[in-house]
Coordinates of C-alpha atoms and ligand atoms in Angstrom, one line a residue:
X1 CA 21.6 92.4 76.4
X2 CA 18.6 94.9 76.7
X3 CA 16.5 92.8 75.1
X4 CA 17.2 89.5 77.2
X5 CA 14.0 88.8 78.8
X6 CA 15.3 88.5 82.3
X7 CA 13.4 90.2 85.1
X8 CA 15.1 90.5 89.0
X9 CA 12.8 90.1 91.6
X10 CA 12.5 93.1 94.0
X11 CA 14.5 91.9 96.8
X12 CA 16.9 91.2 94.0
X13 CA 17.1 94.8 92.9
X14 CA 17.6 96.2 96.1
X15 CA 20.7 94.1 96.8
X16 CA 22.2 94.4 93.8
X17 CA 21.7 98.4 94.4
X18 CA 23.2 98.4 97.8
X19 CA 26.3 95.6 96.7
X20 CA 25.0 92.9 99.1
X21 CA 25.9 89.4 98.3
X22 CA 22.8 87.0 97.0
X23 CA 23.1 83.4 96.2
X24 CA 21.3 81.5 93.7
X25 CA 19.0 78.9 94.1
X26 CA 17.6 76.3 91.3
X27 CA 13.7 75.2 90.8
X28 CA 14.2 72.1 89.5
X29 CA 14.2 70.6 92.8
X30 CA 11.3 72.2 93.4
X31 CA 9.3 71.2 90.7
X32 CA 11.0 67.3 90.0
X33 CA 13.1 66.9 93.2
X34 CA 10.6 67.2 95.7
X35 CA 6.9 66.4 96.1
X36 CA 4.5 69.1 97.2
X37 CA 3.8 70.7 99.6
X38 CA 7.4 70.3 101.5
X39 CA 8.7 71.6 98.1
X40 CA 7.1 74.7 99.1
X41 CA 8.1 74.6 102.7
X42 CA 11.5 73.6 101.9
X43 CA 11.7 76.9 98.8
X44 CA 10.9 79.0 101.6
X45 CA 12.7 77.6 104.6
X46 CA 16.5 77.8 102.4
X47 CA 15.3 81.3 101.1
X48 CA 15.1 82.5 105.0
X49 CA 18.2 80.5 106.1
X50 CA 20.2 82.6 103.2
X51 CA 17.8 85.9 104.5
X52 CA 19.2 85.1 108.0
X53 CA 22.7 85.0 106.6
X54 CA 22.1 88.6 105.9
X55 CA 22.2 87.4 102.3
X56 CA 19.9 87.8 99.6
X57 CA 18.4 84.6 97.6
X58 CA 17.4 84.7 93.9
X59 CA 15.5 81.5 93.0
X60 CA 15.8 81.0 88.9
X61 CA 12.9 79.8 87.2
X62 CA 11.1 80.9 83.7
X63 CA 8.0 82.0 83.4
X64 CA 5.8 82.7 80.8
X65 CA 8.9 83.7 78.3
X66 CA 11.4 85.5 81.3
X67 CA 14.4 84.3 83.1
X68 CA 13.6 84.8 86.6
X69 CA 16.0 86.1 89.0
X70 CA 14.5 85.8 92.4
X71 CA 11.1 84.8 92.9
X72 CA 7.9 86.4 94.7
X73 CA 5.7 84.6 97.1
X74 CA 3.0 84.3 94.6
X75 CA 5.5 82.8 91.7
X76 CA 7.4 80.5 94.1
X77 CA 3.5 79.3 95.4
X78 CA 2.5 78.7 91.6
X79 CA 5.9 77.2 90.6
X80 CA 5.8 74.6 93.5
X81 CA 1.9 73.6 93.0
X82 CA 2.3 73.5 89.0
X83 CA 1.9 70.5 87.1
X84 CA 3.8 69.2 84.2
X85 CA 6.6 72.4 84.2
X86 CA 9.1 71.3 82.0
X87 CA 13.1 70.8 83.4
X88 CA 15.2 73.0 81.1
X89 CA 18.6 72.3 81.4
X90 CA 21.3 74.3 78.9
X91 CA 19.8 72.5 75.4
X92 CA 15.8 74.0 76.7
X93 CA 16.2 77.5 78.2
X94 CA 16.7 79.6 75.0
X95 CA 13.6 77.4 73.3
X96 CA 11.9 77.8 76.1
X97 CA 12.1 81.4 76.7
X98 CA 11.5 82.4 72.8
X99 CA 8.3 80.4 72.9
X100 CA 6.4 82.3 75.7
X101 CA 6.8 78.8 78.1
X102 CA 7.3 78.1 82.0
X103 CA 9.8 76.1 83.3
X104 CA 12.0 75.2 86.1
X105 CA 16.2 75.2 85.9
X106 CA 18.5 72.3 86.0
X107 CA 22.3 73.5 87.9
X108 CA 22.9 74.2 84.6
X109 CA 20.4 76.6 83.2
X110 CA 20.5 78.5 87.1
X111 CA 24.2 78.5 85.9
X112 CA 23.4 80.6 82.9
X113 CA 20.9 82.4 84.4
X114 CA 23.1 83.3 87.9
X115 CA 25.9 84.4 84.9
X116 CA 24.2 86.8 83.3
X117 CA 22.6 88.3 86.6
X118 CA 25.9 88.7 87.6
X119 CA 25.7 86.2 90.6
X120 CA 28.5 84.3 91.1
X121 CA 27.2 81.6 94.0
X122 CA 24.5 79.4 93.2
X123 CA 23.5 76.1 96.5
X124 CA 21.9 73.2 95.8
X125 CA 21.1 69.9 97.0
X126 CA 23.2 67.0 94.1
X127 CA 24.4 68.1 90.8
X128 CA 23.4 66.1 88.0
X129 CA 26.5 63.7 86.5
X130 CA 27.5 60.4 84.9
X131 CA 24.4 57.4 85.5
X132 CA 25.6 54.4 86.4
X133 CA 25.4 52.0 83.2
X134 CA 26.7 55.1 81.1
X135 CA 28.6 53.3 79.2
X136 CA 25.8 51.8 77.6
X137 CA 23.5 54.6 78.1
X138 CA 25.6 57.8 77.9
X139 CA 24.1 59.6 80.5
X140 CA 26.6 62.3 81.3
X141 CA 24.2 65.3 82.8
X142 CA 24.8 68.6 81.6
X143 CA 25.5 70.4 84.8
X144 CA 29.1 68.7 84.7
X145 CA 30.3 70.3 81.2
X146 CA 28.6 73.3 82.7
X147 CA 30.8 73.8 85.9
X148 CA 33.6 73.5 83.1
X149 CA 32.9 77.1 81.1
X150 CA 30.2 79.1 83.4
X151 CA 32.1 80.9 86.3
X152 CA 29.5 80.5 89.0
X153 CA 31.1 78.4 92.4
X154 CA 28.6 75.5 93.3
X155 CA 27.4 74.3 96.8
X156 CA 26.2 70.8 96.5
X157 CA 26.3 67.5 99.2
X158 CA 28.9 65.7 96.4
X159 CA 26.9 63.5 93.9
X160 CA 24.0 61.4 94.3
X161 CA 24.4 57.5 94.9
X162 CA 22.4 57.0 92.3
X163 CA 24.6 58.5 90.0
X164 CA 28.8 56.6 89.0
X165 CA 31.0 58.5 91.5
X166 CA 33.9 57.5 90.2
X167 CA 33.5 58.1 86.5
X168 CA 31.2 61.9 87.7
X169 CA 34.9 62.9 89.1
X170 CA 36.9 62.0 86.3
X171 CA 34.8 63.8 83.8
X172 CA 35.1 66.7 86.5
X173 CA 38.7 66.6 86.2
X174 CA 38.9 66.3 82.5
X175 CA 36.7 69.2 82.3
X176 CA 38.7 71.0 84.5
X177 CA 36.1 71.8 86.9
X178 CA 37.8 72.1 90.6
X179 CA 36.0 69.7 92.9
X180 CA 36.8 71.0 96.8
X181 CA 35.3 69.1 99.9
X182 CA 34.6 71.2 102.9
X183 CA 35.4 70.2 106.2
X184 CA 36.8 66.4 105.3
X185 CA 38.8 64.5 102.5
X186 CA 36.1 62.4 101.2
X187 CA 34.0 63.0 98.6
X188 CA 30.6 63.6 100.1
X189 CA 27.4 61.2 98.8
X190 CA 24.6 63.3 99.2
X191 CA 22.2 61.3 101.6
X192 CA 25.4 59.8 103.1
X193 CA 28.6 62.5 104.5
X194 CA 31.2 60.3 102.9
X195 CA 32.3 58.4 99.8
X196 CA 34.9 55.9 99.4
X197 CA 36.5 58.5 97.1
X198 CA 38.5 61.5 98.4
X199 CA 37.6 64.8 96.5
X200 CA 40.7 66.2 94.6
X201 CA 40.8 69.5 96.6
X202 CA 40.0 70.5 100.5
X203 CA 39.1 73.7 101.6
X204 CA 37.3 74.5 104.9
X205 CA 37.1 78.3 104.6
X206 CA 34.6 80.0 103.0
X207 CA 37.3 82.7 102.3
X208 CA 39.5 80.5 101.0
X209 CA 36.6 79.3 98.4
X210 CA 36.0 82.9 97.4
X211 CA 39.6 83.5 96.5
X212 CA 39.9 80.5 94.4
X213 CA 37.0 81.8 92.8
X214 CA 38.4 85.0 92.3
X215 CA 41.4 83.4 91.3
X216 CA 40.3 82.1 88.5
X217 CA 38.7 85.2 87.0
X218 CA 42.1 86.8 87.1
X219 CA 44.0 83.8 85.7
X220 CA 41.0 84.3 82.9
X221 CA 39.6 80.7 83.3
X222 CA 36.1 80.0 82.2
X223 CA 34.0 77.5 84.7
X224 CA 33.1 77.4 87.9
X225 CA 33.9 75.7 90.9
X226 CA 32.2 72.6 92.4
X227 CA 31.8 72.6 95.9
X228 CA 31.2 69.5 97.9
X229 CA 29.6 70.5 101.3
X230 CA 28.9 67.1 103.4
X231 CA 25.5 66.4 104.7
X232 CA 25.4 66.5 108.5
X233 CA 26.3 63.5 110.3
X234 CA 23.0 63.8 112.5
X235 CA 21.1 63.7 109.2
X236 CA 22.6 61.2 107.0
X237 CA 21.6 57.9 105.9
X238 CA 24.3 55.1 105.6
X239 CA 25.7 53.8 102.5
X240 CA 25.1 50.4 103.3
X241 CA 21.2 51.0 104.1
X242 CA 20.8 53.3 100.6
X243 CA 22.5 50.5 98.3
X244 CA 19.9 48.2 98.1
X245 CA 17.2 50.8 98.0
X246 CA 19.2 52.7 95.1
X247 CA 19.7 49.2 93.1
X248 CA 16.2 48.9 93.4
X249 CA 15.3 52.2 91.9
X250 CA 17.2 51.4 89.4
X251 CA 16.3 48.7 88.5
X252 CA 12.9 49.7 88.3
X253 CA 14.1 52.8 86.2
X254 CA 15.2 50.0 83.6
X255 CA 12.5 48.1 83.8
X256 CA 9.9 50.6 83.1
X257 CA 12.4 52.3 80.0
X258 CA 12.7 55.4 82.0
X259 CA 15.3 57.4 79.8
X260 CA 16.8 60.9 79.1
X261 CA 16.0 64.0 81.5
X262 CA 13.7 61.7 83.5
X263 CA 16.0 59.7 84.7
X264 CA 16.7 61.7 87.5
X265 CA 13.4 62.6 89.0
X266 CA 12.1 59.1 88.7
X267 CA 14.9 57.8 90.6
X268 CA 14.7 60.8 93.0
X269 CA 10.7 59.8 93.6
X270 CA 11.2 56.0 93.7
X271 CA 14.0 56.4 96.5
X272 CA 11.5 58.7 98.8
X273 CA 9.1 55.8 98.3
X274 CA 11.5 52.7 99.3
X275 CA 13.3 55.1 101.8
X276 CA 9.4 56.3 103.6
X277 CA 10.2 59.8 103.0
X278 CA 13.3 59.5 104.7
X279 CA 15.2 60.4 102.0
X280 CA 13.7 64.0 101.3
X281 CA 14.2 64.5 105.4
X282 CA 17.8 64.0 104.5
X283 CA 17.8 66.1 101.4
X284 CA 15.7 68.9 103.5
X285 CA 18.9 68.9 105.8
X286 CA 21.3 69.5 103.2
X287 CA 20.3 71.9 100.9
X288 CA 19.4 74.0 104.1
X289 CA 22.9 73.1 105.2
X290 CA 24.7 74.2 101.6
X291 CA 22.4 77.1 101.5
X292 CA 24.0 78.8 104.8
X293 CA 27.6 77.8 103.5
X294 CA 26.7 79.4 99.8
X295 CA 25.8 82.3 101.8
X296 CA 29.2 82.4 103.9
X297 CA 30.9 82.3 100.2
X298 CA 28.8 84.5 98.4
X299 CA 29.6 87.2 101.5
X300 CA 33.5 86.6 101.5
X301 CA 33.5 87.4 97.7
X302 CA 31.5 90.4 98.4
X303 CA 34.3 91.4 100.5
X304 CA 36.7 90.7 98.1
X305 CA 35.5 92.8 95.2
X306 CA 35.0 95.8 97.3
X307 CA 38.6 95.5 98.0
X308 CA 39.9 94.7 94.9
X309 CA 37.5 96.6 92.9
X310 CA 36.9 93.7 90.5
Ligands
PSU1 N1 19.5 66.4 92.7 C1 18.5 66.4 93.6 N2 17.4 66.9 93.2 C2 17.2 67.4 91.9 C3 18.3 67.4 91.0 C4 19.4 66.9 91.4 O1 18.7 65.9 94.7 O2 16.1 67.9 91.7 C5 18.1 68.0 89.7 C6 19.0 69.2 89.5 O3 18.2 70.3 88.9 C7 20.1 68.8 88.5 C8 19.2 67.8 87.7 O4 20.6 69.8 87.8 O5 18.4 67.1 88.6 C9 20.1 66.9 86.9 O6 19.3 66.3 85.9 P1 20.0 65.4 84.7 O7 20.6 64.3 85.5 O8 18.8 65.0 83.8 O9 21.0 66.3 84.1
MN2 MN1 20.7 62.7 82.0

């Protein structure tokens, strides 16, 4: 391990020398989910919301050959202005890093990268998961067999519209990945609180979360948990308003041969177009959202390891 090329931010030191909880936080939707500057804006406004938690954040990125694990001003400025930084999901991040390059991390690399940093909560916006037309395409993202063997717990709003619900939770559940709702039954849609689809497992309690978690350390199960934290009902957009705009976006994804990892940012960008930015309004309000409830998780297991020792 000495010779991993992973580097913790200051902030990141300190906590991890005084056993205060930090969650994770990706850069791949800074880089490909968001255009600049609110990219910047919204980096900086989730990092304070988890700092206001009394919780420290690690943003995961690589840079010039090292794995990240929190961010300075300066690298979360140059990270969120750069051009062309390349998306490194699992298959990238060791190629990556043993060629001297920069990058920004998928769920799944911030996964890896979380794991080995010993962090065990990571909040996002959407996981990546199975395209719609994947049964043509096979389009299954990464992030999902991810969740299945890296033991980090997972705040997200549920899955994108753009993505197959219905077949992104039943690869979940082959995988064995436990998908828990907060606050409701259904399966949250990202932009929109709820989903014709009820997730498999409910849990309201951040407590309750982190002994789950715990719980399957000590039954000695790999993987993570997913965690599907609804957008708030003042900030969604309906279902019925996002279908047309999403069957356009994908549509225009086909039609211009858009394939492979950018897939996903295309369609991300070509949404905030049809939507007039008021998609990324949306997605502003719920990675802010799933940042404070990561926090709430990544204290309660805090707790629980002091107890338990573990
Ligand atoms: N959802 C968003 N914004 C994003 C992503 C998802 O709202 O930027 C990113 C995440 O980093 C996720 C990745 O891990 O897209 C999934 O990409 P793919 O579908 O190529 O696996
Ligand atoms: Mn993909």
């Amino acid at each position: 391990m000495t010779n991993l090329p992973l580097v913790h931010s200051a902030e990141v030191i300190a906590a991890k020398a005084s056993d205060k909880p930090i969650v994770a936080l990706e850069s791949t939707i800074i880089t490909h989910g968001m255009p600049f500057p609110q990219n910047l804006e919204v980096a900086r406004q989730v990092e304070n919301d988890i700092r206001a938690s009394g919780v420290t954040p690690a943003t995961i990125a690589v840079l010039d050959g090292t794995l990240q694990i929190g961010l300075d001003e300066i690298q979360l400025e140059a990270l969120a202005q750069a051009r062309s930084v390349a998306k490194l999901s699992r298959a990238d991040l060791a190629a990556c890093l043993a060629t001297g390059g920069t990058g920004a991390t998928t769920v799944a690399a911030t996964m890896i990268g979380a794991n080995l940093a010993g962090i065990p909560v990571f909040a996002t916006g959407g996981i990546g998961g199975v395209h719609r037309g994947a049964e043509d395409s096979f389009d299954v993202s990464a992030d999902l067999m991810e969740l299945a063997q890296t033991p980090v717990t997972v705040v997200a709003a549920g899955a994108k519209a753009i993505l197959d619900v219905d077949k992104t939770l039943e690869v979940l559940e082959t995988q064995g990945v436990p998908v828990i709702a907060v606050g409701q039954d259904a399966f949250p849609a990202f932009w929109s609180a709820t989903s014709p689809l009820n997730a498999p497992l409910r849990m309201d309690e951040p407590a309750q979360i982190a002994r789950a978690h715990f719980m399957r350390i000590q039954l000695g199960l790999p993987g993570g948990q997913l965690v599907a934290n609804p957008i708030p009902k003042e900030d969604e957009i309906s279902a019925q308003v996002l279908a047309p705009i999403i069957a356009q976006a994908q549509a225009d994804a086909d039609s211009h041969g858009i394939r492979g990892k950018a897939v996903t940012p295309y369609l991300l960008q070509r949404i905030f177009e049809l939507t007039d930015g008021r998609s990324l309004t949306a997605n502003i309000a719920l990675v802010r959202n799933n940042a404070r409830f990561a926090s709430k998780i990544a204290s309660e297991l805090t707790n629980l390891s002091r107890t338990t020792g573990i």
